[in-house]
Amino acid sequence: MTSTASLRIGLFGGTFDPPHVGHLVTAVNVRHALNLDIVILMVANDPWQKSGARDVTTAEDRFAMVEAAVSVVDGVIAGRDEIDRGGPSYTADTLMALAEKHPGAELFTIVGDDAAAGLTSWTRVDQVVQYSQLVVVDRPGVAVSLPQEFNWLRVESPRLEVSSTDLRSRFSDGRPLDYLVTEPVLHVIEQRGLYGSAARMN
Ligand code: ATP
Ligand code: MG
């Protein structure tokens, strides 16, 4: 059996509805800066902080998009543990499962600035900090302000001003998505007719 004791694993969770270049730039730069073996883009099954407010694309469709997004990226993979577990997705549970699967591995929970600011609202955040090192992504030269009660590791990465929310509204009014979403993701979107793309092609 291969030892997992020296593995350094980054967990970058999200709804990824859809995944965009901001997510990929972050994953690649954090992996490089912290010398991580792997960064997992973990697809939330039920993003409980979002699901009441709007229609979230199905977990399987979001997973297919993330898989496509990372297919051409070294050291970054798509995670479906939260989908397979079902129910609402809590990072604490995902970290515990990762720790069990990779005994002795060092775990890093990666969050963007907005997610970092909301960390205090996470379920069982004490377990998140017990099982992993928190990592926040700063814009170069600009340190984001953070909840003080946690021990943060800061990594600088270019912050591309793109969000899934903006992308969804681009889809709905027909503005271009080129260079904001990568080709393999656009392909899945068209193949599966997501975000109204099927209707537009008819
Ligand atoms: P939405 O607009 O629907 O909230 P999003 O673009 O924020 O989508 P999420 O799936 O909510 O994407 O975010 C997953 C993680 O990616 C979070 O930690 C978030 O802070 C981070 N993130 C989102 N957009 C960017 C970006 N442009 N650059 C770096 N990190 C980002
Ligand atoms: Mg978000």
PDB file of C-alpha atoms and ligand atoms in Angstrom:
ATOM      1  CA  MET A   1       0.000   0.000   0.000  1.00  0.00           C
ATOM      2  CA  THR A   2       1.301   3.471  -0.852  1.00  0.00           C
ATOM      3  CA  SER A   3       1.894   5.596   2.230  1.00  0.00           C
ATOM      4  CA  THR A   4      -0.233   8.726   2.388  1.00  0.00           C
ATOM      5  CA  ALA A   5       1.637  10.157   5.392  1.00  0.00           C
ATOM      6  CA  SER A   6       3.471  12.837   3.432  1.00  0.00           C
ATOM      7  CA  LEU A   7       0.589  13.772   1.142  1.00  0.00           C
ATOM      8  CA  ARG A   8      -0.424  17.425   1.109  1.00  0.00           C
ATOM      9  CA  ILE A   9      -4.026  17.766   0.001  1.00  0.00           C
ATOM     10  CA  GLY A  10      -5.913  20.993  -0.689  1.00  0.00           C
ATOM     11  CA  LEU A  11      -9.699  20.974  -0.385  1.00  0.00           C
ATOM     12  CA  PHE A  12     -11.337  23.719  -2.429  1.00  0.00           C
ATOM     13  CA  GLY A  13     -15.072  23.371  -2.067  1.00  0.00           C
ATOM     14  CA  GLY A  14     -17.775  25.161  -3.940  1.00  0.00           C
ATOM     15  CA  THR A  15     -21.041  25.038  -5.790  1.00  0.00           C
ATOM     16  CA  PHE A  16     -19.261  25.539  -9.104  1.00  0.00           C
ATOM     17  CA  ASP A  17     -22.437  26.594 -10.906  1.00  0.00           C
ATOM     18  CA  PRO A  18     -20.541  26.871 -13.262  1.00  0.00           C
ATOM     19  CA  PRO A  19     -16.798  26.471 -12.563  1.00  0.00           C
ATOM     20  CA  HIS A  20     -14.805  29.371 -14.031  1.00  0.00           C
ATOM     21  CA  VAL A  21     -11.261  30.581 -14.580  1.00  0.00           C
ATOM     22  CA  GLY A  22     -11.197  32.279 -11.152  1.00  0.00           C
ATOM     23  CA  HIS A  23     -11.554  28.852  -9.511  1.00  0.00           C
ATOM     24  CA  LEU A  24      -8.846  27.334 -11.719  1.00  0.00           C
ATOM     25  CA  VAL A  25      -6.347  30.166 -11.259  1.00  0.00           C
ATOM     26  CA  THR A  26      -6.844  29.867  -7.498  1.00  0.00           C
ATOM     27  CA  ALA A  27      -6.411  26.077  -7.431  1.00  0.00           C
ATOM     28  CA  VAL A  28      -3.261  26.142  -9.543  1.00  0.00           C
ATOM     29  CA  ASN A  29      -1.633  29.007  -7.612  1.00  0.00           C
ATOM     30  CA  VAL A  30      -2.388  27.620  -4.158  1.00  0.00           C
ATOM     31  CA  ARG A  31      -1.108  24.213  -5.219  1.00  0.00           C
ATOM     32  CA  HIS A  32       2.119  25.808  -6.403  1.00  0.00           C
ATOM     33  CA  ALA A  33       2.598  28.148  -3.425  1.00  0.00           C
ATOM     34  CA  LEU A  34       2.033  25.461  -0.796  1.00  0.00           C
ATOM     35  CA  ASN A  35       3.597  22.615  -2.711  1.00  0.00           C
ATOM     36  CA  LEU A  36       0.426  20.540  -2.541  1.00  0.00           C
ATOM     37  CA  ASP A  37       0.284  17.144  -4.187  1.00  0.00           C
ATOM     38  CA  ILE A  38      -3.308  17.608  -5.166  1.00  0.00           C
ATOM     39  CA  VAL A  39      -6.084  20.168  -4.992  1.00  0.00           C
ATOM     40  CA  ILE A  40      -9.605  18.756  -4.939  1.00  0.00           C
ATOM     41  CA  LEU A  41     -12.401  20.887  -6.336  1.00  0.00           C
ATOM     42  CA  MET A  42     -15.108  19.405  -4.153  1.00  0.00           C
ATOM     43  CA  VAL A  43     -18.565  19.769  -5.615  1.00  0.00           C
ATOM     44  CA  ALA A  44     -21.163  20.549  -2.950  1.00  0.00           C
ATOM     45  CA  ASN A  45     -24.120  18.184  -3.107  1.00  0.00           C
ATOM     46  CA  ASP A  46     -26.577  20.504  -1.471  1.00  0.00           C
ATOM     47  CA  PRO A  47     -25.049  23.932  -0.891  1.00  0.00           C
ATOM     48  CA  TRP A  48     -27.351  24.605   2.053  1.00  0.00           C
ATOM     49  CA  GLN A  49     -26.390  28.261   2.317  1.00  0.00           C
ATOM     50  CA  LYS A  50     -27.515  28.809  -1.284  1.00  0.00           C
ATOM     51  CA  SER A  51     -30.140  26.249  -2.191  1.00  0.00           C
ATOM     52  CA  GLY A  52     -33.117  28.097  -0.726  1.00  0.00           C
ATOM     53  CA  ALA A  53     -32.417  31.293  -2.603  1.00  0.00           C
ATOM     54  CA  ARG A  54     -32.257  30.118  -6.225  1.00  0.00           C
ATOM     55  CA  ASP A  55     -32.391  27.045  -8.459  1.00  0.00           C
ATOM     56  CA  VAL A  56     -29.042  25.312  -8.226  1.00  0.00           C
ATOM     57  CA  THR A  57     -27.958  23.189 -11.218  1.00  0.00           C
ATOM     58  CA  THR A  58     -28.053  19.458 -10.359  1.00  0.00           C
ATOM     59  CA  ALA A  59     -25.013  18.094  -8.540  1.00  0.00           C
ATOM     60  CA  GLU A  60     -24.249  15.642 -11.351  1.00  0.00           C
ATOM     61  CA  ASP A  61     -24.272  18.401 -13.967  1.00  0.00           C
ATOM     62  CA  ARG A  62     -22.013  20.577 -11.792  1.00  0.00           C
ATOM     63  CA  PHE A  63     -19.693  17.622 -11.221  1.00  0.00           C
ATOM     64  CA  ALA A  64     -19.501  16.972 -14.986  1.00  0.00           C
ATOM     65  CA  MET A  65     -18.536  20.612 -15.536  1.00  0.00           C
ATOM     66  CA  VAL A  66     -15.846  20.500 -12.839  1.00  0.00           C
ATOM     67  CA  GLU A  67     -14.459  17.231 -14.186  1.00  0.00           C
ATOM     68  CA  ALA A  68     -14.205  18.824 -17.609  1.00  0.00           C
ATOM     69  CA  ALA A  69     -12.600  21.953 -16.141  1.00  0.00           C
ATOM     70  CA  VAL A  70      -9.815  20.016 -14.382  1.00  0.00           C
ATOM     71  CA  SER A  71      -9.292  17.386 -17.077  1.00  0.00           C
ATOM     72  CA  VAL A  72      -6.509  19.438 -18.598  1.00  0.00           C
ATOM     73  CA  VAL A  73      -4.990  20.695 -15.311  1.00  0.00           C
ATOM     74  CA  ASP A  74      -2.136  18.861 -13.581  1.00  0.00           C
ATOM     75  CA  GLY A  75      -2.606  18.098  -9.888  1.00  0.00           C
ATOM     76  CA  VAL A  76      -6.188  19.366  -9.690  1.00  0.00           C
ATOM     77  CA  ILE A  77      -9.043  16.888  -9.513  1.00  0.00           C
ATOM     78  CA  ALA A  78     -12.823  16.917  -9.159  1.00  0.00           C
ATOM     79  CA  GLY A  79     -14.236  15.498  -5.923  1.00  0.00           C
ATOM     80  CA  ARG A  80     -17.623  13.840  -5.624  1.00  0.00           C
ATOM     81  CA  ASP A  81     -17.499  12.674  -1.993  1.00  0.00           C
ATOM     82  CA  GLU A  82     -20.145  15.203  -0.945  1.00  0.00           C
ATOM     83  CA  ILE A  83     -22.430  14.085  -3.770  1.00  0.00           C
ATOM     84  CA  ASP A  84     -21.952  10.421  -2.881  1.00  0.00           C
ATOM     85  CA  ARG A  85     -22.599  11.149   0.796  1.00  0.00           C
ATOM     86  CA  GLY A  86     -25.838  12.972  -0.128  1.00  0.00           C
ATOM     87  CA  GLY A  87     -27.723  15.516   1.936  1.00  0.00           C
ATOM     88  CA  PRO A  88     -26.416  18.949   2.899  1.00  0.00           C
ATOM     89  CA  SER A  89     -22.665  19.394   2.401  1.00  0.00           C
ATOM     90  CA  TYR A  90     -20.471  20.247   5.361  1.00  0.00           C
ATOM     91  CA  THR A  91     -16.717  20.710   4.939  1.00  0.00           C
ATOM     92  CA  ALA A  92     -16.143  19.237   8.416  1.00  0.00           C
ATOM     93  CA  ASP A  93     -17.569  15.879   7.261  1.00  0.00           C
ATOM     94  CA  THR A  94     -15.565  15.971   4.036  1.00  0.00           C
ATOM     95  CA  LEU A  95     -12.318  16.611   5.916  1.00  0.00           C
ATOM     96  CA  MET A  96     -12.997  13.737   8.293  1.00  0.00           C
ATOM     97  CA  ALA A  97     -13.611  11.416   5.334  1.00  0.00           C
ATOM     98  CA  LEU A  98     -10.397  12.619   3.669  1.00  0.00           C
ATOM     99  CA  ALA A  99      -8.418  12.098   6.883  1.00  0.00           C
ATOM    100  CA  GLU A 100      -9.741   8.555   7.099  1.00  0.00           C
ATOM    101  CA  LYS A 101      -8.978   7.819   3.453  1.00  0.00           C
ATOM    102  CA  HIS A 102      -5.451   9.283   3.625  1.00  0.00           C
ATOM    103  CA  PRO A 103      -4.099   8.646   7.124  1.00  0.00           C
ATOM    104  CA  GLY A 104      -1.414  11.134   8.129  1.00  0.00           C
ATOM    105  CA  ALA A 105      -1.939  13.407   5.130  1.00  0.00           C
ATOM    106  CA  GLU A 106      -1.799  17.163   5.695  1.00  0.00           C
ATOM    107  CA  LEU A 107      -5.100  18.786   4.790  1.00  0.00           C
ATOM    108  CA  PHE A 108      -5.635  22.376   3.709  1.00  0.00           C
ATOM    109  CA  THR A 109      -9.038  24.028   3.396  1.00  0.00           C
ATOM    110  CA  ILE A 110      -8.867  26.676   0.685  1.00  0.00           C
ATOM    111  CA  VAL A 111     -11.344  29.542   0.548  1.00  0.00           C
ATOM    112  CA  GLY A 112     -11.724  32.731  -1.410  1.00  0.00           C
ATOM    113  CA  ASP A 113     -12.137  36.080   0.341  1.00  0.00           C
ATOM    114  CA  ASP A 114     -15.944  36.048   0.470  1.00  0.00           C
ATOM    115  CA  ALA A 115     -16.076  32.497   1.802  1.00  0.00           C
ATOM    116  CA  ALA A 116     -13.399  33.346   4.394  1.00  0.00           C
ATOM    117  CA  ALA A 117     -15.475  36.225   5.714  1.00  0.00           C
ATOM    118  CA  GLY A 118     -18.398  33.834   6.219  1.00  0.00           C
ATOM    119  CA  LEU A 119     -16.431  31.078   7.915  1.00  0.00           C
ATOM    120  CA  THR A 120     -17.983  31.693  11.330  1.00  0.00           C
ATOM    121  CA  SER A 121     -21.337  30.579   9.881  1.00  0.00           C
ATOM    122  CA  TRP A 122     -20.002  27.187   8.823  1.00  0.00           C
ATOM    123  CA  THR A 123     -21.319  24.122  10.594  1.00  0.00           C
ATOM    124  CA  ARG A 124     -18.797  22.627  13.053  1.00  0.00           C
ATOM    125  CA  VAL A 125     -16.070  25.081  12.067  1.00  0.00           C
ATOM    126  CA  ASP A 126     -14.093  23.865  15.116  1.00  0.00           C
ATOM    127  CA  GLN A 127     -13.665  20.522  13.336  1.00  0.00           C
ATOM    128  CA  VAL A 128     -12.621  22.254  10.136  1.00  0.00           C
ATOM    129  CA  VAL A 129      -9.733  23.972  11.933  1.00  0.00           C
ATOM    130  CA  GLN A 130      -8.914  20.833  13.876  1.00  0.00           C
ATOM    131  CA  TYR A 131      -8.530  18.711  10.757  1.00  0.00           C
ATOM    132  CA  SER A 132      -7.018  21.231   8.367  1.00  0.00           C
ATOM    133  CA  GLN A 133      -4.991  24.370   7.907  1.00  0.00           C
ATOM    134  CA  LEU A 134      -7.142  27.230   6.655  1.00  0.00           C
ATOM    135  CA  VAL A 135      -5.882  28.923   3.515  1.00  0.00           C
ATOM    136  CA  VAL A 136      -7.242  32.192   2.183  1.00  0.00           C
ATOM    137  CA  VAL A 137      -6.451  33.618  -1.198  1.00  0.00           C
ATOM    138  CA  ASP A 138      -5.300  37.249  -1.192  1.00  0.00           C
ATOM    139  CA  ARG A 139      -5.037  39.533  -4.156  1.00  0.00           C
ATOM    140  CA  PRO A 140      -1.393  40.405  -4.720  1.00  0.00           C
ATOM    141  CA  GLY A 141      -0.517  43.192  -2.296  1.00  0.00           C
ATOM    142  CA  VAL A 142      -3.969  43.294  -0.750  1.00  0.00           C
ATOM    143  CA  ALA A 143      -4.549  41.295   2.419  1.00  0.00           C
ATOM    144  CA  VAL A 144      -8.239  40.575   2.904  1.00  0.00           C
ATOM    145  CA  SER A 145      -9.651  41.143   6.368  1.00  0.00           C
ATOM    146  CA  LEU A 146     -10.471  37.885   8.086  1.00  0.00           C
ATOM    147  CA  PRO A 147     -12.272  36.549  11.138  1.00  0.00           C
ATOM    148  CA  GLN A 148      -9.562  36.908  13.789  1.00  0.00           C
ATOM    149  CA  GLU A 149     -10.370  33.800  15.768  1.00  0.00           C
ATOM    150  CA  PHE A 150      -8.794  31.480  13.203  1.00  0.00           C
ATOM    151  CA  ASN A 151      -5.219  30.795  12.218  1.00  0.00           C
ATOM    152  CA  TRP A 152      -4.978  31.661   8.513  1.00  0.00           C
ATOM    153  CA  LEU A 153      -2.389  30.917   5.924  1.00  0.00           C
ATOM    154  CA  ARG A 154      -2.451  33.555   3.200  1.00  0.00           C
ATOM    155  CA  VAL A 155      -1.581  32.826  -0.415  1.00  0.00           C
ATOM    156  CA  GLU A 156      -1.409  35.498  -3.073  1.00  0.00           C
ATOM    157  CA  SER A 157      -3.072  34.794  -6.371  1.00  0.00           C
ATOM    158  CA  PRO A 158      -4.431  37.079  -9.080  1.00  0.00           C
ATOM    159  CA  ARG A 159      -8.110  37.672  -8.361  1.00  0.00           C
ATOM    160  CA  LEU A 160     -10.027  37.458 -11.592  1.00  0.00           C
ATOM    161  CA  GLU A 161     -13.240  39.420 -11.315  1.00  0.00           C
ATOM    162  CA  VAL A 162     -15.508  36.615 -12.379  1.00  0.00           C
ATOM    163  CA  SER A 163     -18.239  34.848 -10.445  1.00  0.00           C
ATOM    164  CA  SER A 164     -20.652  32.058 -11.246  1.00  0.00           C
ATOM    165  CA  THR A 165     -23.491  34.490 -10.543  1.00  0.00           C
ATOM    166  CA  ASP A 166     -22.223  36.851 -13.233  1.00  0.00           C
ATOM    167  CA  LEU A 167     -21.757  33.934 -15.622  1.00  0.00           C
ATOM    168  CA  ARG A 168     -25.320  32.741 -15.124  1.00  0.00           C
ATOM    169  CA  SER A 169     -26.635  36.186 -15.916  1.00  0.00           C
ATOM    170  CA  ARG A 170     -24.395  36.304 -18.984  1.00  0.00           C
ATOM    171  CA  PHE A 171     -25.988  33.059 -20.128  1.00  0.00           C
ATOM    172  CA  SER A 172     -29.458  34.380 -19.625  1.00  0.00           C
ATOM    173  CA  ASP A 173     -28.937  37.540 -21.644  1.00  0.00           C
ATOM    174  CA  GLY A 174     -26.614  36.086 -24.267  1.00  0.00           C
ATOM    175  CA  ARG A 175     -23.378  37.929 -23.438  1.00  0.00           C
ATOM    176  CA  PRO A 176     -20.138  36.109 -24.325  1.00  0.00           C
ATOM    177  CA  LEU A 177     -18.566  33.632 -21.913  1.00  0.00           C
ATOM    178  CA  ASP A 178     -15.348  33.230 -23.864  1.00  0.00           C
ATOM    179  CA  TYR A 179     -12.181  33.233 -21.708  1.00  0.00           C
ATOM    180  CA  LEU A 180     -14.239  33.284 -18.491  1.00  0.00           C
ATOM    181  CA  VAL A 181     -15.194  29.609 -18.716  1.00  0.00           C
ATOM    182  CA  THR A 182     -12.803  27.140 -20.345  1.00  0.00           C
ATOM    183  CA  GLU A 183     -13.637  25.282 -23.563  1.00  0.00           C
ATOM    184  CA  PRO A 184     -14.152  21.830 -21.988  1.00  0.00           C
ATOM    185  CA  VAL A 185     -16.704  23.357 -19.581  1.00  0.00           C
ATOM    186  CA  LEU A 186     -18.547  25.152 -22.378  1.00  0.00           C
ATOM    187  CA  HIS A 187     -18.692  21.847 -24.197  1.00  0.00           C
ATOM    188  CA  VAL A 188     -20.406  20.114 -21.243  1.00  0.00           C
ATOM    189  CA  ILE A 189     -22.793  23.051 -20.873  1.00  0.00           C
ATOM    190  CA  GLU A 190     -23.840  22.748 -24.495  1.00  0.00           C
ATOM    191  CA  GLN A 191     -23.972  18.969 -24.474  1.00  0.00           C
ATOM    192  CA  ARG A 192     -26.218  18.913 -21.415  1.00  0.00           C
ATOM    193  CA  GLY A 193     -28.231  21.968 -22.387  1.00  0.00           C
ATOM    194  CA  LEU A 194     -27.422  23.792 -19.144  1.00  0.00           C
ATOM    195  CA  TYR A 195     -28.279  27.443 -18.401  1.00  0.00           C
ATOM    196  CA  GLY A 196     -30.771  27.473 -21.259  1.00  0.00           C
ATOM    197  CA  SER A 197     -28.137  26.658 -23.879  1.00  0.00           C
ATOM    198  CA  ALA A 198     -30.362  23.999 -25.480  1.00  0.00           C
ATOM    199  CA  ALA A 199     -33.130  26.511 -26.040  1.00  0.00           C
ATOM    200  CA  ARG A 200     -30.712  28.945 -27.658  1.00  0.00           C
ATOM    201  CA  MET A 201     -29.378  26.366 -30.102  1.00  0.00           C
ATOM    202  CA  ASN A 202     -32.884  25.527 -31.434  1.00  0.00           C
TER     203      ASN A 202
HETATM  204  P1  ATP B   1     -21.579  32.291  -6.895  1.00  0.00           P
HETATM  205  O1  ATP B   1     -21.487  33.588  -7.615  1.00  0.00           O
HETATM  206  O2  ATP B   1     -22.708  31.415  -7.353  1.00  0.00           O
HETATM  207  O3  ATP B   1     -21.495  32.419  -5.395  1.00  0.00           O
HETATM  208  P2  ATP B   1     -18.758  31.759  -7.088  1.00  0.00           P
HETATM  209  O4  ATP B   1     -18.160  32.267  -8.346  1.00  0.00           O
HETATM  210  O5  ATP B   1     -18.563  32.583  -5.854  1.00  0.00           O
HETATM  211  O6  ATP B   1     -20.279  31.446  -7.339  1.00  0.00           O
HETATM  212  P3  ATP B   1     -18.534  29.367  -5.582  1.00  0.00           P
HETATM  213  O7  ATP B   1     -18.785  28.000  -6.103  1.00  0.00           O
HETATM  214  O8  ATP B   1     -19.569  30.014  -4.739  1.00  0.00           O
HETATM  215  O9  ATP B   1     -18.217  30.300  -6.849  1.00  0.00           O
HETATM  216  O10 ATP B   1     -17.145  29.471  -4.815  1.00  0.00           O
HETATM  217  C1  ATP B   1     -16.303  28.425  -4.494  1.00  0.00           C
HETATM  218  C2  ATP B   1     -15.038  29.009  -3.911  1.00  0.00           C
HETATM  219  O11 ATP B   1     -14.361  29.786  -4.925  1.00  0.00           O
HETATM  220  C3  ATP B   1     -15.232  29.987  -2.733  1.00  0.00           C
HETATM  221  O12 ATP B   1     -14.201  29.758  -1.783  1.00  0.00           O
HETATM  222  C4  ATP B   1     -15.076  31.364  -3.375  1.00  0.00           C
HETATM  223  O13 ATP B   1     -14.599  32.323  -2.457  1.00  0.00           O
HETATM  224  C5  ATP B   1     -14.038  31.070  -4.442  1.00  0.00           C
HETATM  225  N1  ATP B   1     -14.118  31.973  -5.599  1.00  0.00           N
HETATM  226  C6  ATP B   1     -15.197  32.341  -6.290  1.00  0.00           C
HETATM  227  N2  ATP B   1     -14.888  33.167  -7.298  1.00  0.00           N
HETATM  228  C7  ATP B   1     -13.548  33.337  -7.243  1.00  0.00           C
HETATM  229  C8  ATP B   1     -12.608  34.097  -8.022  1.00  0.00           C
HETATM  230  N3  ATP B   1     -12.990  34.859  -9.044  1.00  0.00           N
HETATM  231  N4  ATP B   1     -11.308  34.021  -7.675  1.00  0.00           N
HETATM  232  C9  ATP B   1     -10.922  33.269  -6.617  1.00  0.00           C
HETATM  233  N5  ATP B   1     -11.743  32.536  -5.852  1.00  0.00           N
HETATM  234  C10 ATP B   1     -13.050  32.569  -6.155  1.00  0.00           C
HETATM  235 MG    MG B   2     -19.699  32.296  -4.081  1.00  0.00          MG
END
